[in-house]
Coordinates of C-alpha atoms and ligand atoms in Angstrom, one line a residue:
M850 CA 17.9 8.1 -29.1
R851 CA 21.4 8.9 -28.0
D852 CA 23.9 6.1 -27.5
D853 CA 25.8 7.9 -24.7
V854 CA 23.3 7.3 -21.9
P855 CA 24.7 4.4 -20.0
S856 CA 22.7 1.2 -19.1
F857 CA 22.8 -0.3 -15.7
S858 CA 24.8 -3.6 -15.5
A859 CA 22.3 -5.1 -13.0
P860 CA 18.6 -4.4 -13.1
L861 CA 17.2 -1.5 -11.0
H862 CA 13.9 -2.7 -9.6
V863 CA 10.9 -0.8 -8.3
G864 CA 10.2 -2.3 -4.9
R865 CA 13.7 -3.3 -3.9
P866 CA 13.3 -4.0 -0.1
N867 CA 14.6 -1.6 2.5
V868 CA 16.8 -3.5 4.9
G869 CA 17.5 -2.2 8.4
D870 CA 19.6 -3.4 11.3
T871 CA 20.5 -6.9 10.1
E872 CA 22.7 -7.6 13.2
A873 CA 19.7 -6.9 15.4
F874 CA 17.6 -9.2 13.2
H875 CA 20.1 -12.1 13.4
D876 CA 20.2 -11.7 17.2
M877 CA 16.5 -12.0 17.4
V878 CA 16.4 -15.0 15.1
A879 CA 18.9 -16.7 17.4
D880 CA 16.6 -15.9 20.3
M881 CA 13.7 -17.4 18.4
F882 CA 15.6 -20.6 17.7
D883 CA 16.6 -20.8 21.4
R884 CA 13.0 -20.4 22.4
R885 CA 11.6 -22.8 19.8
W886 CA 8.6 -20.5 19.5
F887 CA 8.0 -19.7 15.8
T888 CA 4.5 -18.5 15.4
N889 CA 1.0 -18.3 17.2
D890 CA 1.1 -14.9 18.9
G891 CA 4.8 -15.2 20.0
P892 CA 6.7 -12.6 21.9
F893 CA 8.1 -10.8 18.8
V894 CA 4.7 -10.4 17.4
Q895 CA 3.4 -9.0 20.6
Q896 CA 6.3 -6.6 20.9
L897 CA 5.9 -5.4 17.3
E898 CA 2.2 -4.8 17.9
R899 CA 3.0 -2.7 21.0
E900 CA 5.7 -0.7 19.3
I901 CA 3.6 0.1 16.2
A902 CA 0.5 1.0 18.3
E903 CA 2.7 3.4 20.4
R904 CA 4.3 4.9 17.3
L905 CA 0.9 5.5 15.7
G906 CA -0.9 6.5 18.8
V907 CA -3.6 4.0 18.1
G908 CA -5.3 1.7 20.6
N909 CA -4.8 -1.7 18.9
I910 CA -2.5 -3.2 16.2
V911 CA -3.5 -6.7 15.1
A912 CA -0.6 -8.1 13.1
T913 CA -1.3 -10.5 10.2
V914 CA 0.5 -12.6 7.7
N915 CA 0.0 -10.0 4.9
G916 CA -2.0 -6.9 4.1
T917 CA -4.6 -8.8 2.0
S918 CA -5.6 -11.0 5.0
A919 CA -5.7 -7.9 7.2
L920 CA -8.3 -6.4 4.9
E921 CA -10.3 -9.6 4.5
L922 CA -10.3 -10.0 8.3
L923 CA -11.5 -6.5 8.8
I924 CA -14.3 -6.7 6.2
Q925 CA -15.5 -10.0 7.7
G926 CA -15.0 -8.8 11.3
L927 CA -17.2 -5.8 10.6
E928 CA -19.7 -8.1 8.9
L929 CA -19.8 -5.8 5.8
H930 CA -22.2 -7.1 3.1
G931 CA -24.0 -5.8 0.1
E932 CA -22.1 -3.1 -1.8
I933 CA -18.7 -1.6 -0.8
I934 CA -17.6 1.4 -2.7
V935 CA -13.9 1.1 -3.8
P936 CA -11.5 2.8 -6.2
S937 CA -10.7 0.9 -9.3
F938 CA -7.3 2.6 -9.4
T939 CA -5.6 0.5 -6.8
F940 CA -3.7 -2.8 -6.5
V941 CA -6.2 -5.6 -7.2
A942 CA -5.9 -7.0 -3.6
T943 CA -8.0 -4.1 -2.4
V944 CA -10.9 -5.3 -4.5
H945 CA -10.3 -9.0 -4.3
A946 CA -10.5 -8.7 -0.5
V947 CA -14.0 -7.3 -0.8
E948 CA -15.1 -9.9 -3.3
R949 CA -13.6 -12.8 -1.4
S950 CA -15.4 -11.7 1.7
G951 CA -18.8 -12.0 0.0
A952 CA -19.5 -8.3 -0.5
R953 CA -19.8 -6.6 -4.0
P954 CA -17.2 -4.0 -5.0
V955 CA -18.7 -1.0 -6.7
F956 CA -16.1 1.2 -8.5
A957 CA -16.0 5.0 -7.9
D958 CA -13.7 7.3 -9.8
I959 CA -10.6 9.1 -8.5
D960 CA -9.6 12.7 -8.3
P961 CA -7.0 13.0 -11.1
L962 CA -4.9 15.4 -9.0
T963 CA -4.7 13.1 -5.9
H964 CA -5.2 9.6 -7.4
T965 CA -7.5 8.9 -4.4
L966 CA -11.3 8.5 -4.3
D967 CA -13.3 11.4 -5.5
P968 CA -15.8 12.2 -2.8
D969 CA -18.4 13.4 -5.4
S970 CA -18.1 10.1 -7.3
V971 CA -18.5 8.2 -4.0
R972 CA -21.6 10.2 -2.9
A973 CA -23.3 9.5 -6.2
L974 CA -22.9 5.7 -5.7
V975 CA -24.3 5.3 -2.2
T976 CA -27.5 3.2 -2.3
P977 CA -29.5 1.4 0.5
D978 CA -27.4 -1.6 -0.3
T979 CA -24.1 0.2 0.5
S980 CA -22.4 -1.1 3.7
A981 CA -19.1 0.7 3.5
I982 CA -16.6 2.9 1.7
L983 CA -13.2 1.5 1.4
A984 CA -10.7 4.3 0.6
V985 CA -7.1 3.8 -0.4
H986 CA -4.2 6.2 0.6
L987 CA -2.7 5.5 -2.8
W988 CA 1.1 6.0 -3.1
G989 CA 1.0 7.0 0.6
R990 CA -1.0 10.2 -0.1
P991 CA -3.9 10.5 2.4
A992 CA -7.3 10.1 0.8
A993 CA -10.0 12.8 1.4
I994 CA -10.5 11.6 4.9
R995 CA -12.9 14.3 6.2
E996 CA -15.1 14.4 3.1
L997 CA -15.4 10.6 3.1
Q998 CA -16.2 10.5 6.8
D999 CA -18.9 13.1 6.3
I1000 CA -20.5 10.9 3.5
A1001 CA -20.2 7.8 5.7
D1002 CA -21.8 9.5 8.7
E1003 CA -24.6 11.0 6.6
H1004 CA -25.5 7.6 5.2
G1005 CA -24.7 5.5 8.2
V1006 CA -22.1 3.3 6.4
A1007 CA -18.7 2.3 7.6
L1008 CA -15.5 4.0 6.5
I1009 CA -12.4 1.9 6.3
F1010 CA -9.0 2.5 4.8
D1011 CA -6.5 0.5 2.8
A1012 CA -3.3 2.1 4.1
A1013 CA -1.0 -0.5 2.5
H1014 CA 1.2 2.3 1.1
A1015 CA 1.0 4.7 4.0
F1016 CA 2.9 3.4 7.0
S1017 CA 4.6 6.3 8.8
V1018 CA 2.6 8.9 6.9
R1019 CA 1.0 11.7 9.0
T1020 CA -1.8 14.0 8.0
P1021 CA -1.8 17.5 9.5
H1022 CA -4.1 16.1 12.3
A1023 CA -3.0 12.5 13.0
P1024 CA -0.8 9.6 11.9
I1025 CA -2.4 7.3 9.3
G1026 CA -3.7 4.3 11.2
S1027 CA -6.2 6.2 13.4
H1028 CA -9.0 7.0 10.9
G1029 CA -12.4 5.5 10.2
R1030 CA -13.4 2.3 11.8
A1031 CA -10.0 0.9 11.0
E1032 CA -7.0 1.1 8.6
I1033 CA -5.0 -1.8 7.3
F1034 CA -1.3 -1.8 6.4
S1035 CA 0.8 -4.0 4.2
F1036 CA 4.3 -4.9 5.4
H1037 CA 5.2 -6.7 2.2
A1038 CA 8.9 -6.7 1.1
T1039 CA 8.3 -3.9 -1.3
K1040 CA 6.8 -1.5 1.2
F1041 CA 8.4 1.4 3.1
F1042 CA 8.5 -0.7 6.2
N1043 CA 8.6 -4.5 5.7
T1044 CA 8.4 -7.7 7.6
F1045 CA 9.2 -9.9 4.5
E1046 CA 5.5 -10.6 4.2
G1047 CA 3.1 -9.1 6.8
G1048 CA 0.3 -6.7 7.5
A1049 CA -1.8 -5.3 10.3
V1050 CA -5.2 -3.8 11.2
A1051 CA -5.0 -0.6 13.2
T1052 CA -8.1 0.4 15.2
D1053 CA -9.2 2.2 18.3
D1054 CA -12.1 -0.2 18.6
D1055 CA -11.1 -2.7 21.4
A1056 CA -14.0 -5.0 20.7
L1057 CA -13.2 -5.2 17.0
A1058 CA -9.5 -5.8 17.7
A1059 CA -10.4 -8.7 20.1
K1060 CA -12.7 -10.2 17.4
L1061 CA -10.0 -9.9 14.7
R1062 CA -7.5 -11.6 17.1
L1063 CA -9.9 -14.6 17.4
M1064 CA -10.5 -14.6 13.7
R1065 CA -6.8 -14.6 12.7
N1066 CA -6.4 -17.8 14.8
F1067 CA -9.2 -20.0 13.5
G1068 CA -11.6 -18.5 16.1
F1069 CA -9.9 -20.2 19.1
A1070 CA -10.6 -18.5 22.4
G1071 CA -8.7 -21.2 24.4
M1072 CA -7.0 -24.5 23.7
D1073 CA -10.1 -26.4 22.8
S1074 CA -12.7 -23.6 22.5
V1075 CA -13.6 -22.2 19.1
I1076 CA -16.1 -19.4 19.4
H1077 CA -16.0 -17.8 16.0
L1078 CA -15.4 -18.5 12.4
G1079 CA -11.8 -17.9 11.7
T1080 CA -8.8 -18.5 9.4
N1081 CA -5.0 -18.7 9.7
A1082 CA -3.8 -15.1 9.3
K1083 CA -1.1 -15.1 11.9
M1084 CA 2.2 -13.3 11.5
P1085 CA 5.2 -15.7 12.1
E1086 CA 7.9 -14.7 14.6
V1087 CA 10.7 -14.4 12.0
C1088 CA 8.6 -11.7 10.2
A1089 CA 8.0 -9.8 13.5
A1090 CA 11.7 -9.9 14.2
M1091 CA 12.3 -8.3 10.8
G1092 CA 9.8 -5.7 11.6
L1093 CA 11.4 -4.9 15.0
A1094 CA 14.8 -4.6 13.3
N1095 CA 13.4 -2.4 10.5
L1096 CA 11.5 -0.1 12.9
R1097 CA 14.9 0.9 14.2
S1098 CA 16.0 2.0 10.8
I1099 CA 12.9 3.7 9.6
G1100 CA 14.5 7.2 9.9
D1101 CA 17.2 6.1 7.5
F1102 CA 14.6 4.8 5.0
L1103 CA 12.8 8.1 5.1
I1104 CA 16.1 10.1 4.6
A1105 CA 16.9 8.0 1.5
N1106 CA 13.4 8.3 0.1
E1107 CA 13.2 12.1 0.6
R1108 CA 16.6 12.5 -0.9
N1109 CA 15.6 10.4 -4.0
Y1110 CA 12.3 12.2 -4.4
G1111 CA 14.1 15.6 -4.3
A1112 CA 16.6 14.4 -6.9
Y1113 CA 13.7 13.2 -9.2
A1114 CA 11.9 16.5 -8.7
K1115 CA 15.0 18.5 -9.6
A1116 CA 15.6 16.3 -12.7
F1117 CA 12.0 16.6 -14.0
D1118 CA 11.6 20.3 -13.3
G1119 CA 11.3 22.0 -16.7
M1120 CA 11.3 18.6 -18.6
T1121 CA 8.3 18.7 -21.0
G1122 CA 5.9 15.8 -21.2
I1123 CA 6.4 14.4 -17.7
R1124 CA 5.1 15.5 -14.3
L1125 CA 6.0 14.1 -10.8
H1126 CA 3.0 13.2 -8.7
D1127 CA 2.8 15.0 -5.4
V1128 CA 2.5 12.3 -2.7
A1129 CA 2.7 14.7 0.3
P1130 CA 0.7 17.9 -0.1
P1131 CA 1.4 20.7 2.5
G1132 CA 1.1 19.6 6.1
V1133 CA 1.4 15.9 5.2
Q1134 CA 4.6 14.0 6.2
G1135 CA 4.9 11.4 3.4
N1136 CA 7.0 8.3 3.3
Y1137 CA 7.9 8.8 -0.4
Q1138 CA 8.0 5.1 -1.1
Y1139 CA 6.4 5.5 -4.5
V1140 CA 7.9 7.9 -7.0
V1141 CA 5.1 8.3 -9.5
V1142 CA 5.3 10.2 -12.8
L1143 CA 2.7 11.0 -15.4
V1144 CA 3.8 10.8 -19.0
A1145 CA 1.6 12.7 -21.3
D1146 CA 0.6 12.3 -25.0
G1147 CA 0.5 8.5 -25.1
R1148 CA 4.3 8.2 -24.6
R1149 CA 4.3 6.3 -21.3
D1150 CA 4.8 2.8 -22.8
S1151 CA 7.7 4.0 -25.0
V1152 CA 9.4 5.6 -22.0
L1153 CA 8.8 2.3 -20.1
D1154 CA 10.4 0.3 -22.9
E1155 CA 13.4 2.6 -23.1
L1156 CA 13.9 2.4 -19.4
R1157 CA 13.8 -1.4 -19.6
R1158 CA 16.2 -1.4 -22.5
H1159 CA 18.7 0.3 -20.0
N1160 CA 17.9 -2.2 -17.2
V1161 CA 15.6 0.1 -15.3
L1162 CA 12.6 -2.0 -14.4
A1163 CA 9.9 0.7 -13.9
R1164 CA 6.3 -0.3 -13.4
R1165 CA 3.0 1.0 -14.7
Y1166 CA 1.1 0.4 -11.5
F1167 CA -2.0 0.2 -11.4
W1168 CA -2.7 -0.2 -15.1
P1169 CA -5.3 -0.9 -16.5
G1170 CA -7.5 -0.4 -13.4
C1171 CA -9.3 -3.2 -11.5
H1172 CA -12.6 -2.6 -13.5
R1173 CA -10.7 -3.9 -16.5
M1174 CA -9.6 -7.1 -14.7
E1175 CA -11.5 -10.3 -14.1
P1176 CA -13.8 -11.1 -12.5
Y1177 CA -14.9 -7.4 -12.5
S1178 CA -14.6 -6.5 -16.2
S1179 CA -17.3 -9.0 -17.2
R1180 CA -19.7 -7.7 -14.6
R1181 CA -21.5 -4.5 -15.4
A1182 CA -23.0 -4.0 -12.0
A1183 CA -19.5 -3.4 -10.6
M1184 CA -19.2 -0.3 -12.6
P1185 CA -22.4 1.8 -12.6
V1186 CA -20.6 5.0 -13.7
P1187 CA -17.8 5.7 -16.2
L1188 CA -14.4 6.1 -14.7
P1189 CA -12.7 8.8 -16.9
A1190 CA -10.1 9.9 -14.4
T1191 CA -9.1 6.4 -13.5
E1192 CA -8.7 5.5 -17.2
S1193 CA -6.8 8.6 -18.0
V1194 CA -4.4 8.3 -15.1
A1195 CA -3.9 4.6 -15.7
E1196 CA -2.7 5.4 -19.2
Q1197 CA -0.1 7.9 -18.0
V1198 CA 1.4 6.6 -14.8
L1199 CA 4.9 5.2 -14.4
V1200 CA 6.5 4.2 -11.1
L1201 CA 10.3 4.7 -10.8
P1202 CA 12.8 3.0 -8.5
T1203 CA 13.6 4.5 -5.1
G1204 CA 14.5 3.3 -1.6
T1205 CA 17.8 2.7 0.2
S1206 CA 19.3 0.8 -2.8
I1207 CA 19.0 3.7 -5.2
S1208 CA 21.5 6.6 -5.3
V1209 CA 21.2 10.2 -6.6
A1210 CA 23.8 9.1 -9.3
D1211 CA 21.4 6.3 -10.3
I1212 CA 18.6 8.9 -10.5
D1213 CA 20.7 11.2 -12.7
V1214 CA 21.0 8.3 -15.2
I1215 CA 17.4 7.3 -15.0
S1216 CA 16.3 10.9 -15.7
A1217 CA 18.7 11.2 -18.6
I1218 CA 17.2 8.0 -20.1
I1219 CA 13.7 9.5 -19.7
G1220 CA 14.7 12.9 -21.0
D1221 CA 16.3 11.2 -24.0
A1222 CA 13.2 9.1 -24.7
L1223 CA 11.0 12.2 -24.5
S1224 CA 13.2 14.4 -26.6
Ligands
T4K1755 N1 -3.6 -2.8 -1.0 C1 -2.7 -2.1 -1.8 C2 -3.0 -0.7 -2.2 C3 -1.5 -2.7 -2.2 O1 -0.7 -2.1 -3.0 C4 -1.2 -4.0 -1.8 C5 0.0 -4.7 -2.2 C6 -2.2 -4.7 -0.9 C7 -3.3 -4.0 -0.6 C8 -2.0 -6.1 -0.4 O2 -0.9 -6.2 0.5 P1 -0.1 -7.6 0.6 O3 -1.1 -8.7 0.8 O4 0.8 -7.7 -0.6 O5 0.7 -7.4 1.9 C9 3.7 -6.1 -5.4 C10 3.5 -6.6 -4.0 O6 3.6 -8.0 -3.9 C11 2.3 -6.1 -3.3 O7 2.5 -6.3 -1.9 C12 2.0 -4.6 -3.6 N2 0.8 -4.2 -3.0 C13 2.1 -4.3 -5.0 C14 1.9 -2.9 -5.3 O8 3.4 -4.7 -5.5 P2 3.7 -7.2 -7.7 O9 2.8 -8.2 -8.3 O10 4.0 -6.0 -8.4 O11 5.1 -7.9 -7.2 P3 6.4 -8.3 -8.0 O12 6.8 -9.7 -7.7 O13 6.3 -7.9 -9.5 O14 7.5 -7.4 -7.3 C15 7.4 -6.0 -7.4 C16 8.8 -5.4 -7.6 O15 9.6 -5.5 -6.4 C17 9.7 -6.0 -8.7 O16 10.3 -4.9 -9.4 C18 10.7 -6.8 -8.0 C19 10.9 -6.1 -6.6 N3 11.2 -7.1 -5.5 C20 10.1 -7.8 -5.0 C21 10.4 -8.6 -4.0 C22 9.2 -9.5 -3.4 C23 12.4 -7.1 -5.0 O17 13.4 -6.5 -5.5 N4 12.7 -8.0 -4.0 C24 11.7 -8.7 -3.4 O18 11.9 -9.4 -2.4 O19 3.1 -6.8 -6.3

């Protein structure tokens, strides 16, 4: 290793929040205090739902307290049961939401080129017990939507999407948010668009949206009338205010992410042993919130250690794969087929810092550290 590659004096994190128009946010918080209306379907939540629905061209946005509860509400609202086919290569919340809703996750493999569900692997796992396919637009790269919809239609099962990473992503045909029975988003602090904590279900199904609105508020249909099983999954007003402020700056977030992705692509072009994952194939408008590299030849962890030594806190998301985590790893039924692509990708993947707090100069240093570690 060379000694002349500088270290960062403060840690560079993956997932540093994008922060938009803070003045607009403070003004809204002042309004909120004046109103003394902090939660329970307040005006900021309603406005945020309207603005996002308009932006995505989708009939309904149901805002929630986080992405996990959006997914749990959706699975329970659709009354999915039996087996739900999911990727193992995802954040564990995708799979926990299935399990906590009383259905059984069954792991399908991914396509090693896209990191999203491999339709052939999904097709082989459909049984009479399957109620749904839950696909993830991992890293904001759209899953194989058409192929998965064909499988779902052929077998009469629901298709739903975990679009936690894919806010503001467009396929060549439509914005993410308008596919399948519904798609869920996460607006967690680390996401492209954040509301501190938050999430939403996007759906064109008005009846489903009305049911989810009931369910996120304990099943209350009126002051004293509970007509459905429910929980507390409401987004607070302060989070919606953050969302409204951040929506105004989303163009700036994209400019920063595209600039950073381009700088990483340039730095890794021609570097041996490392490959930048393509999150936006032709025709797709990505959000570039995840900069994902694959490090070959079992050298991923030594690159990670070297980055950490220089104060770059890269992450090996989503190692080791959910099928190797509890409670799934001790349950053979969750994994009826081997998952070679999942396991191979999980051993190579490294997520690097990006977002509005990372500069091209930072990326030059990060790439020099990686180049040095690989040389
Ligand atoms: N589906 C998928 C595919 C998901 O990726 C997620 C969440 C969900 C569903 C569920 O959505 P939510 O219920 O979370 O809305 C983080 C996030 O907590 C999680 O939202 C996200 N995916 C996951 C990929 O990443 P951890 O366990 O890695 O968090 P932590 O605390 O290690 O922080 C991540 C990085 O961000 C660190 O480098 C520190 C940095 N950070 C974090 C926060 C909160 C900051 O710099 N500032 C901050 O305020 O899960």
